[in-house]
PDB file of N, CA and C in Angstrom:
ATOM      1  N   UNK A 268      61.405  46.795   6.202  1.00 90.00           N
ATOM      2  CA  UNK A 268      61.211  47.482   4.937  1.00 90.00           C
ATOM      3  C   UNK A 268      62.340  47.060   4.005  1.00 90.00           C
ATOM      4  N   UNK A 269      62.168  46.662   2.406  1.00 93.00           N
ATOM      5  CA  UNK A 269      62.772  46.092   1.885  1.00 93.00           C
ATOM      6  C   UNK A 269      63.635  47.290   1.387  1.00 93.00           C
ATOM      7  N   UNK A 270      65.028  47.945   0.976  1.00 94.00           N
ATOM      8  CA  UNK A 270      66.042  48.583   0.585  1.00 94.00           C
ATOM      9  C   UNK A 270      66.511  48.405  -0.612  1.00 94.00           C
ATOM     10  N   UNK A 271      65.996  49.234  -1.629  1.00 96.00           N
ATOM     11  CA  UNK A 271      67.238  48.756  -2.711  1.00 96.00           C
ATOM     12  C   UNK A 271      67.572  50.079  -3.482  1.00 96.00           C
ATOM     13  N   UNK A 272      68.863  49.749  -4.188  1.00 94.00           N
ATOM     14  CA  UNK A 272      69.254  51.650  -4.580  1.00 94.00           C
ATOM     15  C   UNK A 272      68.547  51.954  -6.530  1.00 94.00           C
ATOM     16  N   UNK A 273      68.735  52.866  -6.266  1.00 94.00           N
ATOM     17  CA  UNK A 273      67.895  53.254  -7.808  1.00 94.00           C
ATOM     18  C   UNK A 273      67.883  52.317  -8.687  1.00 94.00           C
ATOM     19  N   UNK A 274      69.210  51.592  -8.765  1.00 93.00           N
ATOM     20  CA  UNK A 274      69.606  51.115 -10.485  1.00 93.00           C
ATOM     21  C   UNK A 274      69.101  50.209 -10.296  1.00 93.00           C
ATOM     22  N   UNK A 275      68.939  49.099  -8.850  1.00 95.00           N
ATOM     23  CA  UNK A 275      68.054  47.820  -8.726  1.00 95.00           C
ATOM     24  C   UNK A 275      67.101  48.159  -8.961  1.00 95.00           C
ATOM     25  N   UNK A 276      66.562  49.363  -8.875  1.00 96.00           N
ATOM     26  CA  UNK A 276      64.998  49.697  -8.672  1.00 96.00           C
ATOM     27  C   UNK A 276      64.392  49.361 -10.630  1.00 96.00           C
ATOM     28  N   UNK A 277      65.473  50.264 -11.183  1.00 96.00           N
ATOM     29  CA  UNK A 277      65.473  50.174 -12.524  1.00 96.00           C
ATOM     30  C   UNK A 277      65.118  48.955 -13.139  1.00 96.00           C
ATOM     31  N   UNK A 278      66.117  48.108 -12.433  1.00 97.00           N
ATOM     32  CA  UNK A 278      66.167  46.673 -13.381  1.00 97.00           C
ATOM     33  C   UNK A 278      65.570  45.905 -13.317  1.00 97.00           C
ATOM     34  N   UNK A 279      64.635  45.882 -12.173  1.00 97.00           N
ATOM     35  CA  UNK A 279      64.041  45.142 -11.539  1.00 97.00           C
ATOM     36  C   UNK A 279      62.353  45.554 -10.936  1.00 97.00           C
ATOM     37  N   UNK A 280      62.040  46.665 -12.176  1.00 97.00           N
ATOM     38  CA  UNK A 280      61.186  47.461 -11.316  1.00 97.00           C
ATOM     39  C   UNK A 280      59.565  46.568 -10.857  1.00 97.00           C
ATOM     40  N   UNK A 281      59.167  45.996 -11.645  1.00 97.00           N
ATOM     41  CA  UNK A 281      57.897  44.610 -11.412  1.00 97.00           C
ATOM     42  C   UNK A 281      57.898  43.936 -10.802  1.00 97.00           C
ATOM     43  N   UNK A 282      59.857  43.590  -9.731  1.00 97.00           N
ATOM     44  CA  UNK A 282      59.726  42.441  -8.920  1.00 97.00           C
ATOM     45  C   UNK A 282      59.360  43.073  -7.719  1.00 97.00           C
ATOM     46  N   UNK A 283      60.000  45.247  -7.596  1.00 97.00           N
ATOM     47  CA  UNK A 283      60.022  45.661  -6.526  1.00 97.00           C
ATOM     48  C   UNK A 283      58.482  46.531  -6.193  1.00 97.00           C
ATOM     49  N   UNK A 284      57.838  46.722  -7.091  1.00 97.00           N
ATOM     50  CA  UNK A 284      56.495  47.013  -7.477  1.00 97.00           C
ATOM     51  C   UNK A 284      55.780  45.938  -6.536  1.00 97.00           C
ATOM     52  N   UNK A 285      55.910  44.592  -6.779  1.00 97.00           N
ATOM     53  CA  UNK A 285      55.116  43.173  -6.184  1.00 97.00           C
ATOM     54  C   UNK A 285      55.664  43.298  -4.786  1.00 97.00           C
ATOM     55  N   UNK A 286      56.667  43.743  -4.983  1.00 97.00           N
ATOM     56  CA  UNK A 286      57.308  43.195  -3.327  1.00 97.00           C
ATOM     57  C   UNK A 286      56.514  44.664  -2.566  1.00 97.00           C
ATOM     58  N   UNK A 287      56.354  45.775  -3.029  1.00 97.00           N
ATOM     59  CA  UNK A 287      55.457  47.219  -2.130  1.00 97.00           C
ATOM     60  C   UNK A 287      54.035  46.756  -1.780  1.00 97.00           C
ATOM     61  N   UNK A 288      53.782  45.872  -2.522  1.00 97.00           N
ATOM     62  CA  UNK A 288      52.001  45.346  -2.284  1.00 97.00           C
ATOM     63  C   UNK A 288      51.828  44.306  -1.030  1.00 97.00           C
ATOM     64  N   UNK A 289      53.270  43.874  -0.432  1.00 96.00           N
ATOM     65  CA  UNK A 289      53.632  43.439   0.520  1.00 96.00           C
ATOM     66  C   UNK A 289      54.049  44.599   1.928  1.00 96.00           C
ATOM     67  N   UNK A 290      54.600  45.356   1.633  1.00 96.00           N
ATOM     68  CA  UNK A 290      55.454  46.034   2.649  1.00 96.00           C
ATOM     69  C   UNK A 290      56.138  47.397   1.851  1.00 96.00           C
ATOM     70  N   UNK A 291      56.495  48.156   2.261  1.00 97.00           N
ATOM     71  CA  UNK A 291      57.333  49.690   1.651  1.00 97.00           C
ATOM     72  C   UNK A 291      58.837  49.060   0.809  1.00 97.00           C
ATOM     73  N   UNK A 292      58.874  49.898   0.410  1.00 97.00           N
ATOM     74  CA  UNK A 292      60.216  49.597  -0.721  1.00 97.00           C
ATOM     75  C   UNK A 292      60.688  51.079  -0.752  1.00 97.00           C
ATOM     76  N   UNK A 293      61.857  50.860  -0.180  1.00 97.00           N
ATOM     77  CA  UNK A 293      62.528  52.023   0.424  1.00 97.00           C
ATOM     78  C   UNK A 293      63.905  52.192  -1.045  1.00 97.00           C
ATOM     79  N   UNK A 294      63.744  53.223  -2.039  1.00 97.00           N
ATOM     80  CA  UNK A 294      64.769  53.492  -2.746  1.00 97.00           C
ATOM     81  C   UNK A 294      66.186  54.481  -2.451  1.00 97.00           C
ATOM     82  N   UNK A 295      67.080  53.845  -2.481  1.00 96.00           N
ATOM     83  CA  UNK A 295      67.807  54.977  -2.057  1.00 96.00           C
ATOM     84  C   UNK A 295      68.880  54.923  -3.180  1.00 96.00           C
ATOM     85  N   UNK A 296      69.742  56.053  -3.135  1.00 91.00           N
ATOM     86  CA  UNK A 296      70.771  57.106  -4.313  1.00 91.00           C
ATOM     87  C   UNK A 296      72.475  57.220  -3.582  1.00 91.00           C
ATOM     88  N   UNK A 297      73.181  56.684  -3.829  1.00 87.00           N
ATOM     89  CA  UNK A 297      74.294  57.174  -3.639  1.00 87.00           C
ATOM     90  C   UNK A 297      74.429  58.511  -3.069  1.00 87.00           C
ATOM     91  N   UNK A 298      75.548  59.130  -2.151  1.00 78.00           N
ATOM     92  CA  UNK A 298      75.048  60.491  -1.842  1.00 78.00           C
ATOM     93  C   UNK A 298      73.926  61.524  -1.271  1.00 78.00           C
ATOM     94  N   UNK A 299      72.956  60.333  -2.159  1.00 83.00           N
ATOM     95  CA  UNK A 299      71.473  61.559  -1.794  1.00 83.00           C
ATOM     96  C   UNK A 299      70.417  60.081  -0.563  1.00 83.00           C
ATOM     97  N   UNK A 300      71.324  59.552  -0.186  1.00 90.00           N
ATOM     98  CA  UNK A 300      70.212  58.412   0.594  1.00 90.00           C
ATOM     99  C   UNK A 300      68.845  58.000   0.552  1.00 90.00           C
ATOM    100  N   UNK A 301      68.355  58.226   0.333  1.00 94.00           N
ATOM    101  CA  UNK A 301      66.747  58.018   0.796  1.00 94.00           C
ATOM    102  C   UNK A 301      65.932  59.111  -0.480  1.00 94.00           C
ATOM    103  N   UNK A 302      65.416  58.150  -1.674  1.00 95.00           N
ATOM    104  CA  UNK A 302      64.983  58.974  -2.306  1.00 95.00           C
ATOM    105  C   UNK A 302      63.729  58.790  -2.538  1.00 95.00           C
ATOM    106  N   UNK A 303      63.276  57.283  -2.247  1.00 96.00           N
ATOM    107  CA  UNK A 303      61.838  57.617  -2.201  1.00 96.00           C
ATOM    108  C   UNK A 303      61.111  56.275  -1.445  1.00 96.00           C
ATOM    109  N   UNK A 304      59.651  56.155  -1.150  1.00 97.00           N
ATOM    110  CA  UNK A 304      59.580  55.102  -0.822  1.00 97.00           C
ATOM    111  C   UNK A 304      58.241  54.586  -1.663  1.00 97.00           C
ATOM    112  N   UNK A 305      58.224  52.949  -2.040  1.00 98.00           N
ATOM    113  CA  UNK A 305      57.228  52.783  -2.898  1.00 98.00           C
ATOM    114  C   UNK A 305      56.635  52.006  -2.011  1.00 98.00           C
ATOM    115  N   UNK A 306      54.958  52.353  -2.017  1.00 98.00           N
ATOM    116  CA  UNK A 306      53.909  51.414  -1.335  1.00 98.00           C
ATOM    117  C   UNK A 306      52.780  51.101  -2.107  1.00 98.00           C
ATOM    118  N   UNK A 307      52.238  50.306  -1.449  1.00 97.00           N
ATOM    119  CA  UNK A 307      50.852  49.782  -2.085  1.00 97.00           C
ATOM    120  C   UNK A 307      49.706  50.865  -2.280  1.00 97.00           C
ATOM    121  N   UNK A 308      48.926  51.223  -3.014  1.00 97.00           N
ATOM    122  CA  UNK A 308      47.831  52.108  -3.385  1.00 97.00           C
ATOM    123  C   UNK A 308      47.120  51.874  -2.132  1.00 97.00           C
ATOM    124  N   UNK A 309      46.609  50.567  -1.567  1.00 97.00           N
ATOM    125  CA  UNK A 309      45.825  50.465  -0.494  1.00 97.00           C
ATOM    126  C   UNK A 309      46.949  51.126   1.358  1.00 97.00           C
ATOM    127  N   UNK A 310      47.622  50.858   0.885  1.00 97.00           N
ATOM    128  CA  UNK A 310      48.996  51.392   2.138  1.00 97.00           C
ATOM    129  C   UNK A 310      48.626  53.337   1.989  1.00 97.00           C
ATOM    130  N   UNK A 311      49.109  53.784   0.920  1.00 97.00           N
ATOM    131  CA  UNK A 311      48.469  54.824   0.341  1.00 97.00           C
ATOM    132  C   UNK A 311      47.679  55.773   1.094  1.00 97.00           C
ATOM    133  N   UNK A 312      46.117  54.906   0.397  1.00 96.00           N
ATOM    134  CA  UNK A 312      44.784  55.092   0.751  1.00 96.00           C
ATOM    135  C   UNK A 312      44.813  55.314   2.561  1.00 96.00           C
ATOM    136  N   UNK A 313      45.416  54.576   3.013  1.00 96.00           N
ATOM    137  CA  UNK A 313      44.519  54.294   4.734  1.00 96.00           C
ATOM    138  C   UNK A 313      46.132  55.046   5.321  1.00 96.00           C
ATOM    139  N   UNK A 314      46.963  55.789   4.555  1.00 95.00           N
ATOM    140  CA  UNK A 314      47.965  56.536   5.380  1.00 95.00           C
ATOM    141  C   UNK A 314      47.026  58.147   4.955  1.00 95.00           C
ATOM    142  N   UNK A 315      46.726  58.289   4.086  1.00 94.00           N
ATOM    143  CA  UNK A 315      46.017  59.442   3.587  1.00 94.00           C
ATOM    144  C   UNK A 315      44.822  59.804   4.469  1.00 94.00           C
ATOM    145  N   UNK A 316      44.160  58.678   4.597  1.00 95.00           N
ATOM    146  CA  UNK A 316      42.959  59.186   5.561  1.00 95.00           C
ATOM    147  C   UNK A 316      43.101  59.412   6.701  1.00 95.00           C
ATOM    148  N   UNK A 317      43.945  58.590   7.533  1.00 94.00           N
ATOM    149  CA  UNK A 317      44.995  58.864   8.700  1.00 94.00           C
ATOM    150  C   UNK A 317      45.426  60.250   8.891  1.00 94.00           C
ATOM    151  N   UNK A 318      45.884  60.892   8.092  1.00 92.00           N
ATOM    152  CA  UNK A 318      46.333  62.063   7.957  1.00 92.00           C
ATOM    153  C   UNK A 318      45.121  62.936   7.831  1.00 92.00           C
ATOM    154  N   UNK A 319      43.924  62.724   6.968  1.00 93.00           N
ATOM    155  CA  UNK A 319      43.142  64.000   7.210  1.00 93.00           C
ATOM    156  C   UNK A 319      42.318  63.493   8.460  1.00 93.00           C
ATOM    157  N   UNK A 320      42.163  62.186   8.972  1.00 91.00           N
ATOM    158  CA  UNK A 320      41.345  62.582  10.455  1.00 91.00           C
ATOM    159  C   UNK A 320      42.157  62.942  11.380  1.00 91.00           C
ATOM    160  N   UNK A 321      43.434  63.231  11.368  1.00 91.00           N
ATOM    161  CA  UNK A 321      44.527  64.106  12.279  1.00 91.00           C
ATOM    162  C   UNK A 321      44.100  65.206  12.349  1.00 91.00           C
ATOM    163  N   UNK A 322      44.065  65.594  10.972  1.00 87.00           N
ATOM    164  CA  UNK A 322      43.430  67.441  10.495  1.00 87.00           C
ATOM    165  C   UNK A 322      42.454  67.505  11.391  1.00 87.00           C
ATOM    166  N   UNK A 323      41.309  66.433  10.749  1.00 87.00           N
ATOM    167  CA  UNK A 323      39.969  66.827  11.754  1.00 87.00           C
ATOM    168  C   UNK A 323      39.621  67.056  13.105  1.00 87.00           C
ATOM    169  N   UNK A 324      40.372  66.361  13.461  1.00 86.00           N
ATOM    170  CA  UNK A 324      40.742  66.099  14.866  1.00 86.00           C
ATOM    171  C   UNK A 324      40.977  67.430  15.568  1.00 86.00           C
ATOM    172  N   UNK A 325      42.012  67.655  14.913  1.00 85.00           N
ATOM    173  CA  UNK A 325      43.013  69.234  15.471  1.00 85.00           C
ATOM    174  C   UNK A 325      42.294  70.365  14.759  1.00 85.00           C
ATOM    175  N   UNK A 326      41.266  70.068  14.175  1.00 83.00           N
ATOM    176  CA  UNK A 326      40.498  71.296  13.809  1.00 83.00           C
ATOM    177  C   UNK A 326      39.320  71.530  14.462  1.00 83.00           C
ATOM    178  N   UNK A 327      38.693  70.544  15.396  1.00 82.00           N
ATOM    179  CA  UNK A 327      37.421  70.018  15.762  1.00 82.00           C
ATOM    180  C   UNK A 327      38.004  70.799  17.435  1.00 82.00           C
ATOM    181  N   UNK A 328      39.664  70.169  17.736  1.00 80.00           N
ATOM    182  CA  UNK A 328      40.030  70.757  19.003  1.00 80.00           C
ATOM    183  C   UNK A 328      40.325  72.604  19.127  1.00 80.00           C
ATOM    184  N   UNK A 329      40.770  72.376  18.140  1.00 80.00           N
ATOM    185  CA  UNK A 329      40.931  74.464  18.064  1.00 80.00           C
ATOM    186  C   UNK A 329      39.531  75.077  17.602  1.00 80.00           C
ATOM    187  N   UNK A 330      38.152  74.368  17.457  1.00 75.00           N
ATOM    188  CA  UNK A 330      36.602  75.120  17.476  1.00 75.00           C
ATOM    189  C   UNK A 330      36.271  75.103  19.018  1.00 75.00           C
ATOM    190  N   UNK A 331      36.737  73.962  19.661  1.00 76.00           N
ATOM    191  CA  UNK A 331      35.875  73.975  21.063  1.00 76.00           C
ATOM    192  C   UNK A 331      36.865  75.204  21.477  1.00 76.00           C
ATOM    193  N   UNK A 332      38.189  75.339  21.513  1.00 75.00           N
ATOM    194  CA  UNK A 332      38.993  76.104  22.624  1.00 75.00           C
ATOM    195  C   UNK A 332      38.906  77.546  21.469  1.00 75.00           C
ATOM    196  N   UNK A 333      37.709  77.625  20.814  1.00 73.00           N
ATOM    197  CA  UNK A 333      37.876  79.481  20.028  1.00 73.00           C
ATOM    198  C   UNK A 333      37.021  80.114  21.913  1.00 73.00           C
ATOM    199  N   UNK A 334      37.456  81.680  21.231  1.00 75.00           N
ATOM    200  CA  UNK A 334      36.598  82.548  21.889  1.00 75.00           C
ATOM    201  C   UNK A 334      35.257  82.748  21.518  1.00 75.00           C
ATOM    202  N   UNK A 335      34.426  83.330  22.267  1.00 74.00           N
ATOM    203  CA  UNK A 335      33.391  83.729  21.613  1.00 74.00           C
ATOM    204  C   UNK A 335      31.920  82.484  20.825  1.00 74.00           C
ATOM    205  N   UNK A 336      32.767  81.480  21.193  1.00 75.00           N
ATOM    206  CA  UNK A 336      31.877  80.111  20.955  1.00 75.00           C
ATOM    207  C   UNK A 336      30.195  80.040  21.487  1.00 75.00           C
ATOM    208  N   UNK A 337      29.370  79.300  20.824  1.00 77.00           N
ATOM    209  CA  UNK A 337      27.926  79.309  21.231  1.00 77.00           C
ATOM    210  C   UNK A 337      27.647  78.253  21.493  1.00 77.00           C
ATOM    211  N   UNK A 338      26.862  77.800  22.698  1.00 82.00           N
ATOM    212  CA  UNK A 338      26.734  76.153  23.283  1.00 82.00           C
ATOM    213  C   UNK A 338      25.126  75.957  22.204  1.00 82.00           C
ATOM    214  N   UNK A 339      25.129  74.684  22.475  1.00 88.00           N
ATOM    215  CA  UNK A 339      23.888  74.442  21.839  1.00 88.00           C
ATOM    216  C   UNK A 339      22.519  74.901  22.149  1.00 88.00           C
ATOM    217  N   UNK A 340      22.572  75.136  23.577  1.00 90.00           N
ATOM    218  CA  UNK A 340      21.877  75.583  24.425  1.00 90.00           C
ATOM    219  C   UNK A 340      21.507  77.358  23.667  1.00 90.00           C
ATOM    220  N   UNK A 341      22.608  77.662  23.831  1.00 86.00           N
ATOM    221  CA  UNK A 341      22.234  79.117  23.289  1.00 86.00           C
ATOM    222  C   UNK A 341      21.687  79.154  22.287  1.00 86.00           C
ATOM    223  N   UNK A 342      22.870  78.364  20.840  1.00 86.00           N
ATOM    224  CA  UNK A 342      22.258  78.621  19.397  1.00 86.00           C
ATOM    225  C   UNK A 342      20.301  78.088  19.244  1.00 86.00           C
ATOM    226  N   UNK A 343      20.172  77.716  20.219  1.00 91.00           N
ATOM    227  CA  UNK A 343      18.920  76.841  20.563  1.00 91.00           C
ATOM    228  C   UNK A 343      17.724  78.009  20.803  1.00 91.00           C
ATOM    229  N   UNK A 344      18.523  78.800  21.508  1.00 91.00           N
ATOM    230  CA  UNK A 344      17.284  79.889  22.239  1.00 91.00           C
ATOM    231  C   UNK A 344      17.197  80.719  21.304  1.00 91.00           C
ATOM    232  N   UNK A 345      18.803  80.916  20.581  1.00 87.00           N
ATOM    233  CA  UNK A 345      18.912  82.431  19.823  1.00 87.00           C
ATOM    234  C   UNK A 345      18.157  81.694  18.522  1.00 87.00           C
ATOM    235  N   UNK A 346      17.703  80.600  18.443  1.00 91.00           N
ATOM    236  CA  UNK A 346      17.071  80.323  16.618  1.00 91.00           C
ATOM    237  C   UNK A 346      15.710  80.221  17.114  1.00 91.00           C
ATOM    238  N   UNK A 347      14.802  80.325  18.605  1.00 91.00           N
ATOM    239  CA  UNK A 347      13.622  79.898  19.033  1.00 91.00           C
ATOM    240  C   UNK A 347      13.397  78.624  18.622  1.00 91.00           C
ATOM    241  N   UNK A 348      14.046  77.727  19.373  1.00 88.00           N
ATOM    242  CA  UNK A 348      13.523  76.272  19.350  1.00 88.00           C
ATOM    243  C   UNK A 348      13.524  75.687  20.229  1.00 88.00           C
TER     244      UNK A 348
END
């Protein structure tokens, strides 16, 4: 990951913009280290969705393990089909 501190970020911001469409661009601050990191819109995109099929995932696992749950079998009989 490429490193550079704010004021490069400043001066240089189109070369470090081109260089995120490659790889992360890690800004950091005197004092405050690590202030942000710049990536590609497509880097973005496919970390974002990553993250909500985590959600889904862990939401899909805490429906099977509820109480009181209905197999298909049942919801099957209890709708007469």
């Amino acid at each position: 990951m490429t490193s550079v501190t704010l004021s490069q970020f400043r001066s240089q911001q189109s070369d470090y913009i081109a260089a995120a469409q490659r790889g992360p661009v890690e800004i950091t601050s005197r004092g405050a280290g690590r202030r942000a990191v710049v990536v590609s819109p497509d880097f973005f995109d496919r970390a974002l969705e990553a993250l909500e099929d985590q959600a889904d995932v862990r939401g899909a696992a805490e429906g099977r393990n509820e109480k009181g749950r209905v197999s298909h079998e049942e919801l099957m009989r209890e709708l007469g089909l």
